Amino acid sequence: MIRPSRRWAASLAVTAAAALAASALSSPAAQASGTNTTPAKARTAAASAAALDGPEQIRNGTFDSGSDPWWHTENITFDTTGGKLCADIPGGTINPWDVIIGQNDIPLVQGETYAYGFSASADPAKVGRALVQLPVDPYTAYLTANPELTPDGGDHAFTFTSPVDLATGQVVFQLGGSATPWRFCLDNVSLKGGAEPEVYVPDTGPRVRVNQVAYLPKGPKNATVVTEAAAALPWRLKNSAGKVVASGASTPRGVDASSGQNVHSIDFGAYTKPGAGYTLTADGETSRPFDIGAGAYETLRSDALKFYYPQRSGIAISDDLRPGYGRPAGHVGVAPNQGDTTVPCQPGVCDYTLDVSGGWYDAGDHGKYVVNGGISVAQLMSEFERTKNAPTAKPLGDGALRLPESGNGVPDILDEARWEQEFLLKMQVPDGKPYAGMAHHKIHDQAWTGLPTLPHLDPQKRELHPVSTAATLNLAATAAQAARLFAPYDAAFAAKNLTAARKAWAAAKANPGRLASPSDGTGGGTYDDADVSDEFYWAAAELYITTGEKEFNDYVLASPLHTADIWGERGFDWGHVAQLGRLDLATVPNALPGRDQVRASVVAGADKYLATLTAHPYGVPYNPPTYDWGSNNLVLNNMVVMAAAYDITGTRKYRDGVLQGIDYIFGRNALNQSYVTGYGEVSSHNQHSRWYTHQLDATLPNPPKGTLAGGPNSGIQDPLAAEKLKNCKPQFCYIDDINSWATNELTINWNSPLSWVSAFVADQGDGTVKAPGTCQVTYTTHGQWPSGFTTQVTVKNTGGTTVDGWSLKWSFLGGQKAGQSWNAGLTQSGATVTAKNVSTNSKIRPGQSITFGFLGTTSGGANPNPDLFTLNGAACA
Ligand code: 9MR
C-alpha cells in the first residue's frame, strides 16, 4: 500500500467535532490542543510573566457584576452571590458537553500565544474540561485542558498559540458526564495575549538507558549512555545492595540520528547472575533499576494476550476475570447503543443489514475494521502455530489467560483468536447479494465519539462500509489459517472457515480492484490501501498451506512478491502483509516447491534487521529517517523476522537480535521509558482510548498491564503532539498523554506482535541456548488417499549414548488424526501426537535406528511432513 499520510489525522480532527456538534453545544475530546498544568513528566519554560502584559480578553471574569455575558445550558442556573460564579451540576448526564458554561466573542489573533487561567472548585472533586474553541461546527478546539478540580478550589493556568484569526472565539467549561450531582464554582477567568510559547521538555531521567524490565541471565545485555564525552567512559554494574559486580568501558558511537544525541553503548553481557534491582552507572549517572532474570517475560506473554478480552465487543467484561475492568457488553443492541446486531450499510451501499456483533474494538475508538482485525488475529494464530513447529516454543494452555472460555479444552489463545475470527466471518456478504463472498471493509460509528465514551454508552449510529478486496483477502487468509488450526478442536468451525476462505478468494479474484476509499474517514479510520497484491499473496499462501491445492501453489509461485525483497526498513503492518505469507510458508510445514529458498529469504531479511540493529547505538532493528505511525509495532515485527530466522536456523545471533530489540521497547531509548503499561519503572499508561480514560476521569482505569503504546511517530498528526513535539527527532516524537492519538494509541494489531515476541522471549528461559538433540527423524508417507494415509517413521540416535525408553512428539498441520500404529503406541492431543516405544524397541543404541508406523486420517486438507520432532523433549536435527 501507499503509506497514508495525514489524511486520517485531518479528518479525525474535523469530523469528531462536527459529529458531536449536531447533538451538543461543543466539541468532544477526541482532539486536543494547548498545554496543561505542569504534567508529571514534563517541565515547561515559564510563560506566565509575558502573558500578563497582554490585554484582557475575558469580560467580567471576576463575576463582581453578576454573570453577564456568561451563558449556560438550560439544565443549570447561575449563582453569583459570593462574588464568584457557582452552579449545581445535575447528575445523570452522559457527555462532557451536556452541561456547559461559556463566553462568546473572544478575539483571537493567529500566531499569538495566550495565557489562560481561572480559579475553580468542584464538590465533590471532578476533572473538568476547559476549552477555547471555534463557536460553530466543527467546533475546533485551540486549547483543551482537563483541570483537576477539588472542593478547596485552586488556580489553573495554561498557554496556547492560536492557529487562526477569529473575532468570535469561545471560552467554555464542559461539566457534564457525571452520574451524580456536584457543585462547580468559578472565579478570576482571564485570557491574555502576549505569552511566550511553552517549550515541552520531556523528563527523560538519568542519561544511562537500560531495559527497565529484565535482561535474560544468559542473553545479551546492552545499554546506551547519553553523553558529551568523546572518549570511552568507565561503567559499573551494581547489584541491589549497591555492590559493584562488574565494570568496563563504554564504546563511543557518535551522534545517533534517531535521537539527535551523542551516545555511547555499553555491553555488560558477560555478567550472568540473576537478581533484581541492578543499576548501571556511567558518566556520573545511574540508570533506572532492572532485573536479570526470565520471569517477567513469562508474565508479559500472558498479559500481552490478556489485553484482548477487555477489547471485546458484544460481551460483558467480567470484573472477576479482569478486576477493575468489568463493564457491560458494548454494541449488543441495548440503548443508547445502536448495534451491532442489525447494522445497515452507509446510504446507497447495500440494502441489507448484518449481525456483526462481537470481535474486538480496533483501538481507542469503537470501530471494527477487517484489515486490521485480519493481521491481529493472524498474529495470534501464528503465535499458537509456532508452538507446533519451533524447537524452543512452549504452548500456553487452556486456562492461561483467564477467559470466559477457559476450561473448554481449547488453548486460550485460540479461544481469543476465535472471538475476532467469528466477527470477520460475519463481515462477509451473504449469498444472493451483490458482491457475495466479499467482506465489508469496516463497521463503525457514523461520527467520532468523544473521550470518555464507554462502549455500551456509545449512542452513534453504526454503519457497514463498502466491501473491499483487501478486507476480502484478509478474511480469506485468516479463515484459511483458522481452518487448519481449529480442525483438531472444532471440525465444524474449521470447515465453516475453509468454505468462507474459498468464497472470499473467488470473490476477490472476481473483484480485484475494489479499494477502500481514502476519504471514508468520518467516525472511523480509513485503512485504505492502493496496492492489494500483497493481500492476494498472503491469502494464496494460507490457502495453499491449508489445502495443498494446485491453484494456490501456482498463484504463490507466480506472484512477483514470492521472490521480491519484502524486508523493507519500515517493516510490515496491516497494509504490508506479503511478509505474513512468506513467514508462514517458511515456518509452517508445507510441500511448496523451492521452500528452502523461501526459508533462506526469511533468514536474509533477518540479516538486514540484524545489521540495522548492530549499527544503531540504541540497538533498534528499525532506523528510517522518520518514524511511522505505530512505530513500535514495526520495530516488533522486524523482531518477528529475526525470531523466525532463529526458529529456522537455530543460529544464536538471530535470537540475540530479538533479545536486544526488546531492550528498546522496555526503556533503552531516548525517552528512557518502557512503552508497555506496567512493565519498567516508567511506562506508558495514558494511551489514547475511549474507555481507559483514567487521565481524564479518576474513576476509570488506565489500560491494562501489558498494553503497548503506538510509539514515536514523526507525523505528530494530533494537535497535542503537533504543539508539544514540534520539530522532534524521531525517537522524541512521542508523549504519554491520552490526547495524543497519533503517538500514544493502543491497538489490537500492535499488541499482537508484542504478544508474539514476548512469547518468543519467554520461550528462551534464562537464555541458555540448548544444544540440538542427538536424533534424526525420517517421516515418510507411503500412501495417501482422500481421507487417509499411511506413514513410516524412523528415529536414528545420532548421539554417543544409548536412549533407553523414548517418546517422540510432532504436531500435524491441521485435522489429521493418528490411528492404528505398529511398533509404537500413539496418543494425540489437539494436533500433537506422542509416540512411545513398545517393550521390544525401547533402547536405541548410538548410530542405530528404530522404525514404527501408523495409519492416519485427514480432514481432506494438505498433509505435509512435520518439520519438528522432539525426542524425550529435545528437538531432533
Ligand atoms: O495504524 C494506522 C496507521 O498505520 C495509519 O497511518 C493511521 C492513519 O491512517 O491510522 C492508524 O490506524 C488508526 C485507525 O485509523 C483508527 N483506529 C485507531 C488506529 C490507530 O491509531
Short mmCIF file of C-alpha atoms and ligand atoms in Angstrom, two decimals, residues 4-5 8-9 362-365 369 448 524-528 573-574 629 741 745-747 749-750, ligand 1:
data_model
loop_
_atom_site.label_atom_id
_atom_site.label_comp_id
_atom_site.label_asym_id
_atom_site.label_seq_id
_atom_site.Cartn_x
_atom_site.Cartn_y
_atom_site.Cartn_z
CA PRO A 4 -1.16 7.02 4.49
CA SER A 5 -0.05 10.43 5.50
CA TRP A 8 -6.79 10.26 8.79
CA ALA A 9 -5.50 12.82 11.19
CA ASP A 362 -9.78 -1.88 16.98
CA ALA A 363 -8.04 0.55 19.25
CA GLY A 364 -9.05 3.52 21.37
CA ASP A 365 -12.09 4.02 19.14
CA TYR A 369 -12.01 -2.99 10.78
CA TRP A 448 -16.25 10.00 16.02
CA GLY A 524 -13.50 5.65 11.87
CA GLY A 525 -10.10 5.05 10.32
CA THR A 526 -9.84 4.63 6.55
CA TYR A 527 -7.38 1.73 6.44
CA ASP A 528 -7.16 2.42 2.74
CA ASP A 573 1.99 -3.96 9.19
CA TRP A 574 -1.73 -4.10 8.33
CA TRP A 629 2.56 5.87 12.97
CA TRP A 741 -3.87 9.64 19.38
CA GLU A 745 -2.91 4.93 20.92
CA LEU A 746 -3.34 1.26 21.75
CA THR A 747 -4.46 -1.18 19.08
CA ASN A 749 -2.57 -5.02 15.76
CA TRP A 750 0.18 -3.53 17.92
O1 9MR B 1 -2.49 2.20 12.41
C1 9MR B 1 -2.95 3.12 11.43
C2 9MR B 1 -1.76 3.77 10.81
O2 9MR B 1 -0.97 2.84 10.10
C3 9MR B 1 -2.23 4.89 9.88
O3 9MR B 1 -1.09 5.60 9.42
C4 9MR B 1 -3.18 5.82 10.61
C5 9MR B 1 -3.70 6.92 9.70
O4 9MR B 1 -4.46 6.39 8.68
O5 9MR B 1 -4.27 5.10 11.13
C6 9MR B 1 -3.88 4.13 12.06
O6 9MR B 1 -4.98 3.43 12.46
C7 9MR B 1 -5.92 4.04 13.32
C8 9MR B 1 -7.28 3.80 12.69
O7 9MR B 1 -7.36 4.55 11.51
C9 9MR B 1 -8.43 4.09 13.62
N1 9MR B 1 -8.30 3.37 14.85
C10 9MR B 1 -7.04 3.67 15.52
C11 9MR B 1 -5.86 3.30 14.67
C12 9MR B 1 -4.55 3.52 15.40
O8 9MR B 1 -4.22 4.84 15.59
#
